[in-house]
Short mmCIF file of C-alpha atoms in Angstrom, two decimals:
data_model
loop_
_atom_site.label_atom_id
_atom_site.label_comp_id
_atom_site.label_asym_id
_atom_site.label_seq_id
_atom_site.Cartn_x
_atom_site.Cartn_y
_atom_site.Cartn_z
CA MET A 1114 122.48 121.48 100.23
CA ARG A 1115 123.80 123.97 97.79
CA LEU A 1116 121.48 125.55 94.94
CA TYR A 1117 124.19 126.82 92.80
CA ALA A 1118 127.69 125.64 91.88
CA GLN A 1119 130.85 127.77 93.40
CA THR A 1120 132.89 127.49 90.89
CA PRO A 1121 131.90 131.13 88.94
CA ALA A 1122 131.30 129.50 85.16
CA ARG A 1123 129.16 126.67 86.22
CA ARG A 1124 127.46 128.97 88.55
CA ASN A 1125 127.06 131.61 85.73
CA ARG A 1126 126.08 128.98 83.56
CA GLN A 1127 123.01 127.89 86.04
CA VAL A 1128 121.79 131.25 87.19
CA LEU A 1129 121.54 131.90 83.36
CA ALA A 1130 119.33 128.87 82.99
CA ASP A 1131 117.29 129.68 85.73
CA LEU A 1132 116.70 133.26 84.66
CA ILE A 1133 115.73 131.83 80.98
CA ALA A 1134 113.44 129.46 82.67
CA ALA A 1135 111.99 132.17 84.67
CA VAL A 1136 111.67 134.63 81.56
CA LEU A 1137 109.80 131.84 79.54
CA VAL A 1138 107.19 131.14 82.20
CA ALA A 1139 106.56 134.66 82.48
CA ALA A 1140 106.28 135.17 78.70
CA ALA A 1141 104.23 132.13 78.19
CA VAL A 1142 101.80 133.55 81.08
CA TRP A 1143 102.02 136.80 79.67
CA PHE A 1144 101.20 135.89 75.99
CA ALA A 1145 98.47 133.32 77.14
CA LEU A 1146 96.73 136.01 79.28
CA ALA A 1147 97.02 138.62 75.88
CA VAL A 1148 95.25 135.88 73.75
CA HIS A 1149 92.76 135.45 76.56
CA GLU A 1150 91.99 139.24 75.75
CA THR A 1151 91.87 139.15 72.45
CA ILE A 1152 89.57 136.30 72.35
CA MET A 1153 87.35 137.60 74.86
CA LEU A 1154 86.94 140.99 72.43
CA LEU A 1155 85.11 138.70 70.41
CA ALA A 1156 82.18 138.39 72.92
CA GLU A 1157 81.74 142.12 72.95
CA PRO A 1158 79.66 142.24 70.02
CA GLY A 1159 77.49 139.24 71.58
CA ARG A 1160 77.03 141.42 74.64
CA LYS A 1161 75.80 144.68 72.45
CA VAL A 1162 73.65 142.50 70.53
CA GLU A 1163 72.15 141.02 73.96
CA SER A 1164 71.45 144.49 75.44
CA SER A 1165 69.80 145.74 72.24
CA GLY A 1166 66.62 144.36 73.18
CA ASP A 1167 64.05 141.27 74.23
CA SER A 1168 63.04 141.03 70.23
CA LEU A 1169 66.35 139.87 69.35
CA ALA A 1170 66.98 137.73 72.53
CA THR A 1171 63.92 136.18 71.69
CA GLU A 1172 64.72 135.18 68.11
CA LEU A 1173 68.34 134.40 69.45
CA GLY A 1174 66.62 131.81 71.99
CA ASN A 1175 64.44 130.41 69.06
CA ALA A 1176 67.55 130.08 66.83
CA GLY A 1177 69.33 128.11 69.78
CA ASP A 1178 66.43 125.96 70.32
CA ALA A 1179 66.47 125.21 66.68
CA ALA A 1180 70.24 124.74 66.71
CA SER A 1181 69.59 122.06 70.04
CA ASN A 1182 68.23 119.77 66.88
CA VAL A 1183 71.61 119.47 65.39
CA PRO A 1184 73.12 116.04 66.04
CA LEU A 1185 76.23 116.27 68.44
CA VAL A 1186 76.89 119.80 68.87
CA GLY A 1187 73.32 121.07 69.31
CA ASP A 1188 73.59 121.76 72.78
CA LEU A 1189 77.02 123.75 72.16
CA LEU A 1190 74.96 126.06 69.62
CA LYS A 1191 72.13 126.50 72.04
CA LYS A 1192 74.37 128.30 74.43
CA PRO A 1193 74.73 132.08 74.41
CA LEU A 1194 77.84 132.93 72.03
CA GLN A 1195 79.47 135.08 74.63
CA HIS A 1196 79.62 132.21 76.99
CA THR A 1197 80.97 129.87 74.42
CA VAL A 1198 83.57 132.56 73.57
CA SER A 1199 84.44 132.97 77.40
CA GLN A 1200 85.11 129.33 77.48
CA VAL A 1201 87.42 129.30 74.60
CA ALA A 1202 89.25 131.99 75.79
CA ASP A 1203 89.78 130.48 79.44
CA LEU A 1204 90.80 126.75 77.71
CA THR A 1205 93.11 128.54 74.98
CA ALA A 1206 94.85 130.50 77.92
CA LEU A 1207 95.12 127.49 80.06
CA ALA A 1208 96.48 125.57 77.08
CA LEU A 1209 99.05 128.25 76.67
CA ILE A 1210 100.27 128.41 80.06
CA VAL A 1211 99.92 124.77 80.86
CA ILE A 1212 101.98 123.28 77.81
CA PRO A 1213 104.94 125.53 77.44
CA VAL A 1214 105.39 125.49 81.14
CA ALA A 1215 105.90 122.09 81.23
CA PHE A 1216 108.07 121.90 78.31
CA VAL A 1217 110.33 124.29 80.33
CA LEU A 1218 110.19 122.23 83.41
CA LEU A 1219 110.92 119.09 81.71
CA LEU A 1220 113.88 120.62 80.19
CA TRP A 1221 115.42 122.67 82.91
CA LEU A 1222 114.19 120.99 86.47
CA PRO A 1223 115.67 117.49 86.27
CA PRO A 1224 119.15 118.65 85.30
CA ARG A 1225 118.91 121.28 88.17
CA LEU A 1226 117.87 118.79 90.57
CA ARG A 1227 120.18 116.19 89.31
CA TRP A 1228 122.93 118.64 90.14
CA ILE A 1229 122.10 119.46 93.43
CA ARG A 1230 121.99 115.83 94.47
CA ARG A 1231 124.94 115.10 92.87
CA SER A 1232 126.94 118.27 94.76
CA ALA A 1233 125.06 117.20 97.71
CA THR A 1234 126.55 113.56 97.49
CA LEU A 1235 130.04 114.77 96.36
CA ARG A 1236 130.02 116.81 99.30
CA ARG A 1237 129.03 113.99 101.83
CA LEU A 1238 131.58 111.51 99.96
CA LEU A 1239 134.25 114.10 100.76
CA ASP A 1240 133.50 114.07 104.51
CA ALA A 1241 132.91 110.31 104.84
CA PRO A 1242 136.16 108.21 105.61
CA GLY A 1243 138.31 107.05 102.37
CA GLY A 1244 135.57 109.68 100.44
CA ALA A 1245 138.49 111.82 99.37
CA ASP A 1246 140.44 108.39 97.82
CA LEU A 1247 137.02 107.71 95.89
CA LEU A 1248 136.87 111.40 94.54
CA ALA A 1249 140.49 110.75 93.30
CA LEU A 1250 139.82 107.56 91.53
CA ARG A 1251 136.85 109.42 89.83
CA ALA A 1252 139.22 112.38 88.73
CA LEU A 1253 141.63 109.62 87.29
CA THR A 1254 138.65 107.84 85.39
CA GLY A 1255 137.33 111.06 83.99
CA PRO A 1256 138.52 113.09 81.11
CA LEU A 1257 142.28 113.51 81.07
CA SER A 1258 142.24 117.28 80.16
CA ASP A 1259 141.10 117.67 83.73
CA LEU A 1260 144.21 116.45 84.88
CA GLU A 1261 146.75 118.50 82.72
CA ALA A 1262 146.76 121.56 85.35
CA LEU A 1263 148.56 118.79 87.95
CA ALA A 1264 151.78 118.32 88.65
CA ALA A 1265 152.50 114.48 88.17
CA PRO A 1266 154.77 113.10 90.68
CA PRO A 1267 157.20 110.37 89.64
CA GLY A 1268 155.51 107.33 88.51
CA GLY A 1269 152.38 109.12 87.56
CA LEU A 1270 149.27 110.15 89.23
CA ALA A 1271 147.75 106.82 89.26
CA ASP A 1272 150.75 105.33 90.92
CA ALA A 1273 150.96 107.97 93.56
CA TRP A 1274 147.12 107.30 94.05
CA ARG A 1275 147.84 103.66 94.60
CA ARG A 1276 150.48 104.48 97.19
CA GLY A 1277 147.73 106.58 98.98
CA ASP A 1278 150.06 110.06 98.70
CA GLN A 1279 147.74 112.29 100.49
CA GLN A 1280 148.79 115.41 98.61
CA VAL A 1281 147.98 113.41 95.06
CA ILE A 1282 144.71 112.37 96.42
CA ALA A 1283 143.67 115.74 97.48
CA ASP A 1284 144.78 117.35 94.31
CA LEU A 1285 142.71 114.43 92.41
CA SER A 1286 139.59 114.97 94.64
CA GLY A 1287 139.75 118.72 93.90
CA VAL A 1288 139.85 118.13 90.67
CA ALA A 1289 136.28 115.77 90.75
CA LEU A 1290 134.97 118.68 92.75
CA ARG A 1291 135.74 121.36 90.59
CA ARG A 1292 134.61 119.02 87.70
CA ALA A 1293 131.14 119.13 89.36
CA GLY A 1294 131.34 123.37 90.11
CA LEU A 1295 132.49 122.85 93.93
CA ARG A 1296 135.18 123.88 95.49
CA PRO A 1297 137.65 121.76 97.53
#
């Protein structure tokens, strides 16, 4: 199983895509952690207020008890401010990591896995009896621009393939492999 193509152009594109994906994931994590730290700075005044004395803590507790009577959000308002800020920071950081990473993975991973599976299938096909013939057919039915580099025998490539010309079959199967980024 190959992870990268053998042809330089395709391999370079694959490596570049992998690096971009890794950088985007790292940037998402870094950004999320920076936002988390920034949000946590909001809790700092609450920590200072909490440590300033019991009377203020008692008053905040009384305010929390009064706030608990507010419909739907009363329990949330009763919790200390710094605890709420910490939860908001955690949830925001989690969302800022999960959403971009999922987006990158959904865009990057399926094509990479498809290429890996396709390259393994092509290699297995080439090694199977008649596999080169099937790859040659695949080349014949693909883009004509891929066939321009091949020397056409008398009667054309398709005729030589039908006759079972081993050199033409090898050349055409090489075209199919190169199209996938593999060497014959």
